Coordinates of C-alpha atoms in Angstrom, one line a residue:
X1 CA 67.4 -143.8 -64.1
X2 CA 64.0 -142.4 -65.6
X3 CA 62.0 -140.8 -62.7
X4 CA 58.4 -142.1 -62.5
X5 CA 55.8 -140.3 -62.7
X6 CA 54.6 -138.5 -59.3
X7 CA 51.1 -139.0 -57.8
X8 CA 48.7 -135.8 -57.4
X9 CA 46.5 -136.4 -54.5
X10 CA 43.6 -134.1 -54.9
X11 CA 40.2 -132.9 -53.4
X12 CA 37.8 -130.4 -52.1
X13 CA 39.6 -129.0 -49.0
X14 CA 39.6 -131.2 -45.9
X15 CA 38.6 -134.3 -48.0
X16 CA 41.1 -136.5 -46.6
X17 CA 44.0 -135.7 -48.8
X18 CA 46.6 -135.7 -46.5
X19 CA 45.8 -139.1 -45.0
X20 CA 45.6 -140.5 -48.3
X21 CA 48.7 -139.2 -49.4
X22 CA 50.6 -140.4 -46.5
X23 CA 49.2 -143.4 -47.0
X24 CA 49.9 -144.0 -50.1
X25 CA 53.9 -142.7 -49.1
X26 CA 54.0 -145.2 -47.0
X27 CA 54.9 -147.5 -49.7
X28 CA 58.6 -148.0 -50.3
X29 CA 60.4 -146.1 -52.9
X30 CA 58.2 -143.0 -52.3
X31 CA 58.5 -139.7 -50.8
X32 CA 56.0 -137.0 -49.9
X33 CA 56.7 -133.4 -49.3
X34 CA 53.6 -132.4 -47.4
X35 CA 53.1 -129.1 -48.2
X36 CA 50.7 -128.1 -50.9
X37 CA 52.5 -126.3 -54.0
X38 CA 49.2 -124.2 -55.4
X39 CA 47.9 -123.3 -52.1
X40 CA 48.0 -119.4 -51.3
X41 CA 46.7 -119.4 -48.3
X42 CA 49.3 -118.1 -44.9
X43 CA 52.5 -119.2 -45.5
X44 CA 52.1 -121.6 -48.4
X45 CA 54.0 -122.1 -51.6
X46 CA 51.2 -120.3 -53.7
X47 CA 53.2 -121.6 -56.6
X48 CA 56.4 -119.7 -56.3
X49 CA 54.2 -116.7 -55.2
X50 CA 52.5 -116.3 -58.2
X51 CA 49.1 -117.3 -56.6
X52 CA 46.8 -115.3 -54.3
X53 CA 43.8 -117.1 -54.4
X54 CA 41.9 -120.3 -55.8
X55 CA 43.3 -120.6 -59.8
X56 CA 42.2 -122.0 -63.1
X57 CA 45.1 -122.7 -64.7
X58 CA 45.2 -123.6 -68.3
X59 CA 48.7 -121.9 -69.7
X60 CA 51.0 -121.6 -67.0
X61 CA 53.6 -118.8 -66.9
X62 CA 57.3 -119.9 -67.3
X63 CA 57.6 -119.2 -63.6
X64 CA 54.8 -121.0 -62.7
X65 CA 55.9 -124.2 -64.8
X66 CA 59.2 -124.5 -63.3
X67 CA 58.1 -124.2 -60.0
X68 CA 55.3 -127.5 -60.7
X69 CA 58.5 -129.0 -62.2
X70 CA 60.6 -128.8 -59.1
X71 CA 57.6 -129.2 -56.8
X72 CA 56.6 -132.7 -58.5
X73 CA 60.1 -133.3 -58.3
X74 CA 60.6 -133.1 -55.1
X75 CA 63.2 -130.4 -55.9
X76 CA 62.0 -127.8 -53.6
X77 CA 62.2 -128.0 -50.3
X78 CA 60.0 -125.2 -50.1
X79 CA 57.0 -127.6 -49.9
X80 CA 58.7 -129.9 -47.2
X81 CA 56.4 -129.6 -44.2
X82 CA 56.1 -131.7 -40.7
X83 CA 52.9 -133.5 -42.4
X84 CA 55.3 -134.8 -45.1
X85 CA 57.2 -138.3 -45.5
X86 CA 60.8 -139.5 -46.2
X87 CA 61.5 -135.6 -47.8
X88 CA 65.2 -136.4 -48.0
X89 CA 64.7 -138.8 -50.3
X90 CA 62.3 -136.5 -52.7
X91 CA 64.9 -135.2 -54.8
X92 CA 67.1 -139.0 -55.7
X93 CA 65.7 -139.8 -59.1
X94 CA 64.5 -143.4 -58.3
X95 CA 62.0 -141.7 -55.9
X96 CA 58.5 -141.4 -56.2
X97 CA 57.1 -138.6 -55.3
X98 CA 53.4 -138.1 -54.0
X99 CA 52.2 -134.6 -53.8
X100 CA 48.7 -133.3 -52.3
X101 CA 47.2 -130.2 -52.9
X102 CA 43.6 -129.9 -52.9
X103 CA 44.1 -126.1 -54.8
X104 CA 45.3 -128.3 -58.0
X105 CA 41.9 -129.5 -58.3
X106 CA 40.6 -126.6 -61.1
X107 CA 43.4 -127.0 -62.8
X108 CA 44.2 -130.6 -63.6
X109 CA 44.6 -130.5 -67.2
X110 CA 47.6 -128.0 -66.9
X111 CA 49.2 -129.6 -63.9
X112 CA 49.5 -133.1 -65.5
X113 CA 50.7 -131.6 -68.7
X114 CA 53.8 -130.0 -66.5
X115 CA 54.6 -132.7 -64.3
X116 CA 53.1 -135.9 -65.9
X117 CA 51.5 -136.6 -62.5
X118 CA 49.1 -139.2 -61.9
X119 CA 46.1 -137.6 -60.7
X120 CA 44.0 -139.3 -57.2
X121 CA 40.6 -137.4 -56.7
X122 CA 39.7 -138.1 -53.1
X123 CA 36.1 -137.8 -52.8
X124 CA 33.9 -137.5 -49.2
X125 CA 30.6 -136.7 -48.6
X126 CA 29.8 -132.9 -49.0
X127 CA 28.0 -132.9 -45.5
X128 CA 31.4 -134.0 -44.3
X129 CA 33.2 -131.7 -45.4
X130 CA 30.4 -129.1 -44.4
X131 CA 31.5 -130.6 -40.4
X132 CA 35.2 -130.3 -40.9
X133 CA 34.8 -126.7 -42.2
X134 CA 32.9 -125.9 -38.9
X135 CA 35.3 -127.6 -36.5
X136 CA 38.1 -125.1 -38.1
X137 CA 36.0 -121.8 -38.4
X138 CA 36.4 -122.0 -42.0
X139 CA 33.9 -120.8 -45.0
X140 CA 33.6 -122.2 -48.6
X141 CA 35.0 -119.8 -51.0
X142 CA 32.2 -118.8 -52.8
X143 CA 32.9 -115.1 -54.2
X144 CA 36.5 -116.2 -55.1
X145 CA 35.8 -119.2 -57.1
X146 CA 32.9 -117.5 -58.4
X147 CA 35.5 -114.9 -60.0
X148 CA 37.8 -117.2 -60.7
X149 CA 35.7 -119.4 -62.9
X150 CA 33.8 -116.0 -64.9
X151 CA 37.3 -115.2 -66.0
X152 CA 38.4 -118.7 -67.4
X153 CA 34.9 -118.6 -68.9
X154 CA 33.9 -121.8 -67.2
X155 CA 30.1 -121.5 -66.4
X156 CA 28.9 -125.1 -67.3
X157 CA 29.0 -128.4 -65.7
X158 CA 30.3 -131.7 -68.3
X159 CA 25.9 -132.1 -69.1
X160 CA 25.8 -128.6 -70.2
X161 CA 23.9 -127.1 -66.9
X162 CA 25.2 -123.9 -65.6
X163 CA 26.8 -123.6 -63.0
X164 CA 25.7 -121.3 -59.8
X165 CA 27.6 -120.2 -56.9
X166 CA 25.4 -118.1 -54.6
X167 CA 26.7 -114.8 -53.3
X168 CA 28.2 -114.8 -50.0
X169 CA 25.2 -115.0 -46.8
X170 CA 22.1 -115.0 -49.3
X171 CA 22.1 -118.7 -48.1
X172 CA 22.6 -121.0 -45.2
X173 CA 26.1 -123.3 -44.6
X174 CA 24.5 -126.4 -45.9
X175 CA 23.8 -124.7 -49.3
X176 CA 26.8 -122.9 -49.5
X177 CA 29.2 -126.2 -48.6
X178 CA 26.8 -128.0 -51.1
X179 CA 27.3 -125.4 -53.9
X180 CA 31.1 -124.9 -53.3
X181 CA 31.5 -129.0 -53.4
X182 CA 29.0 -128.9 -56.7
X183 CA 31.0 -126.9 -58.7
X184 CA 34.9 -127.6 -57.8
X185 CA 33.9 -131.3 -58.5
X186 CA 32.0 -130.2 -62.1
X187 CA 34.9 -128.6 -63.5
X188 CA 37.2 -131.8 -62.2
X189 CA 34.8 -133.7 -64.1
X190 CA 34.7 -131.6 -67.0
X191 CA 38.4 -132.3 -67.2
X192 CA 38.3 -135.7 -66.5
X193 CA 36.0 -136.2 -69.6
X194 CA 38.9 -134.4 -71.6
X195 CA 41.9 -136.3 -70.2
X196 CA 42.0 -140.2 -69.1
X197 CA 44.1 -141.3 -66.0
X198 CA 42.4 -139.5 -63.2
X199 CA 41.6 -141.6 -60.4
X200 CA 39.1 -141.3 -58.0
X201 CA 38.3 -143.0 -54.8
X202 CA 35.6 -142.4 -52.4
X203 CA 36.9 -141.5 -48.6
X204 CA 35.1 -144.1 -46.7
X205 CA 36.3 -146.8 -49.3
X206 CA 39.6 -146.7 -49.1
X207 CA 39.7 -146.1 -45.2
X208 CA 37.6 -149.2 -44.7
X209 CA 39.1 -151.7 -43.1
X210 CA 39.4 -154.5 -45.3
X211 CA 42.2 -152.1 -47.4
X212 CA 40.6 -153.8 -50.6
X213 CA 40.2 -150.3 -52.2
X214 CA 43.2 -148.9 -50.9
X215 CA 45.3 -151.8 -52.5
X216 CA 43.9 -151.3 -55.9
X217 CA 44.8 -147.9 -56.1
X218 CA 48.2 -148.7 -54.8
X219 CA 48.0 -151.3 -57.8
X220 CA 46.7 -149.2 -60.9
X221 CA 49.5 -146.6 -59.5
X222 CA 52.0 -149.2 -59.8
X223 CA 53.1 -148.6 -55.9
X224 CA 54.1 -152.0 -53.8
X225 CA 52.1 -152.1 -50.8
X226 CA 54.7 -151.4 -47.5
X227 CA 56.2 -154.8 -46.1
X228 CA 55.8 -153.0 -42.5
X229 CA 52.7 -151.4 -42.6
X230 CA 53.3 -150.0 -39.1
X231 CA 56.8 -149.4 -39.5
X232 CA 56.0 -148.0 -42.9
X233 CA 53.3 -145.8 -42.4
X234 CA 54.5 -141.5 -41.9
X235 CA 53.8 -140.9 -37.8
X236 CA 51.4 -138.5 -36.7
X237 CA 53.2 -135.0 -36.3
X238 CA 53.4 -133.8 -32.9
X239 CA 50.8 -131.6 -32.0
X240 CA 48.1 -133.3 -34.6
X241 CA 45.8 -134.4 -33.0
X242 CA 43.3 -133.4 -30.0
X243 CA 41.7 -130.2 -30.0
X244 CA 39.1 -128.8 -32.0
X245 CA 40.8 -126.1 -34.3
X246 CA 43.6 -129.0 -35.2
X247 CA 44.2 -128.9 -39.4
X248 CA 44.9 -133.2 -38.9
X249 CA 43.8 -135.4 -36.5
X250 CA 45.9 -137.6 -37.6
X251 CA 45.1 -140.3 -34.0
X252 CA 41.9 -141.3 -35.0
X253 CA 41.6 -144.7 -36.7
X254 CA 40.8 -144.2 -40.7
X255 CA 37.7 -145.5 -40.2
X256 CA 36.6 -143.2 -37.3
X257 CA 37.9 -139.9 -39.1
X258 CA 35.8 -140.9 -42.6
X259 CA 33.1 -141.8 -40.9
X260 CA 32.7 -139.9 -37.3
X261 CA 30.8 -136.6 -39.6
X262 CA 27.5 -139.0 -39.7
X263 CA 26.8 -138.5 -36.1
X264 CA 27.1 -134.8 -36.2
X265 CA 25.8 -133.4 -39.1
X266 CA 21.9 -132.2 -38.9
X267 CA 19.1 -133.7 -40.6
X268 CA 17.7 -131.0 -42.3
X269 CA 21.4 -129.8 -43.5
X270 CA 22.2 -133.5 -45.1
X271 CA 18.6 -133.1 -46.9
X272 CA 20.0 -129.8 -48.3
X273 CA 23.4 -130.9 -49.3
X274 CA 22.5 -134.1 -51.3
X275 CA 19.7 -132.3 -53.1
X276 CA 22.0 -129.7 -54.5
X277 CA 25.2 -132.0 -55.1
X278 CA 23.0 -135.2 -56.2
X279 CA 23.8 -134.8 -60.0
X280 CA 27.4 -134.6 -59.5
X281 CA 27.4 -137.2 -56.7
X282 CA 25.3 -139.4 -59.2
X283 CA 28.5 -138.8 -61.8
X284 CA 31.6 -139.0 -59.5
X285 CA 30.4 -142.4 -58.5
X286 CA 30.8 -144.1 -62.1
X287 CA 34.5 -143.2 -61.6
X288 CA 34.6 -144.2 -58.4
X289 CA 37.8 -146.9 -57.8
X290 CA 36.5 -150.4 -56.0
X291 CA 37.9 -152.8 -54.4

């Protein structure tokens, strides 16, 4: 049998990536590994090892190539994790096989060339993100993306504005998260404009629940939607959810977790955010996916 083509689910870091793509494993025939092939952060696949930070890829090495090809494959159980889905069945040829890995996001183009994945861009509010970066003690990347992009010579955004990422502490969170968001979502669009198929769905859309949005992307990825949806859907890991510090909180209803940020997040700092990110908000949302 001819394998299908695997589903990227992709996004600024804690964008809601891994609920979407164990949502969209839930439906039958599908698989999901659950750990993210280009990340290289801890104890991550960093792409066979070849990776030691954020990447822009645009030729991969031979290395680097097979290792997306067994990856998208579900060939490797090197990217099984506890967050993933059905991983036995990853490697059977009439499997399809969702990956999500945020750190694909700069380098689309490449990926989909290597795997013939479809691509899901899972958008959420920048202020959102700004909260869930808090809750883990995390900072956006700012001096390694800024490096990363200089060297692939990518310094403008798809309507020719350059882009700026401001050293690290010469500005507050909110500008920071705002600038990060800005310009990993400029060079996703830049590639979009270059490359047709990518998806994208807005995070509160498709966790609303009417699953109206949610079922048309099942539908223009050509995935049934589960005849059980609570049988069907992956279980929360042990040890998900609870504490503050926990990657998933998987408990929480979708609606609570894509919404909860709105009641946390500091006038002043959402003011900031949307002024910096308001062009490419403006953009993302005539791709946005609806129900």
């Amino acid at each position: 049998m001819t394998r299908r083509a695997p589903v990227l689910v992709t996004g600024v870091p804690r964008s809601g990536t891994t609920w979407l793509a164990r949502e969209l494993a839930a439906s039958p025939g599908t698989a999901l590994g659950g750990r993210e092939p280009m990340n290289p952060r801890g104890r991550q696949h960093a792409l066979a090892g070849t990776l030691d930070g954020w990447a822009r890829l645009t030729t991969p090495t031979a290395r680097q190539r097979r290792a997306l090809a067994l990856a998208y494959r579900g060939a490797d159980p090197r990217v099984f994790s506890r967050y993933g889905h059905r991983q036995w069945a990853a490697p059977l040829p009439w499997t399809r096989v969702v990956v999500k890995d945020p750190f694909a996001l700069l380098s689309l183009p490449a990926v989909v060339a290597t795997t013939g994945a479809r691509p899901v861009l899972v958008l959420r509010h920048p202020a959102a993100v700004l909260g869930s970066y808090r809750r883990m003690g995390w900072s956006p990347d700012l001096e390694e993306l800024a490096g990363v992009l200089a060297a692939a010579g990518d310094d403008r955004d798809p309507a020719g504005e350059p882009l700026h990422l401001p050293a690290p502490g010469t500005v507050g969170e909110a500008e920071a998260m705002a600038s990060f968001w800005h310009v990993l979502h400029a060079v996703a669009l830049a590639d979009a404009a270059a490359r047709h198929g990518l998806l994208a769905v807005d995070r509160e859309d498709v966790a609303a629940a009417d699953g109206c949005v949610l079922a048309a992307l099942r539908a223009n990825l050509g995935l049934a939607a589960p005849a059980d949806t609570t049988a069907d859907t992956p279980a929360a890991p042990t040890g998900s959810a609870g504490d503050t510090g926990d990657l998933h909180r998987l408990d929480r209803s979708p609606e609570q977790a894509a919404t909860a940020w709105r009641a946390h997040v500091d006038p002043e700092e959402l003011a900031v955010v949307e002024r910096v990110t308001a062009s490419t908000r403006a953009r993302l949302a005539e791709l946005r996916l609806r129900g």
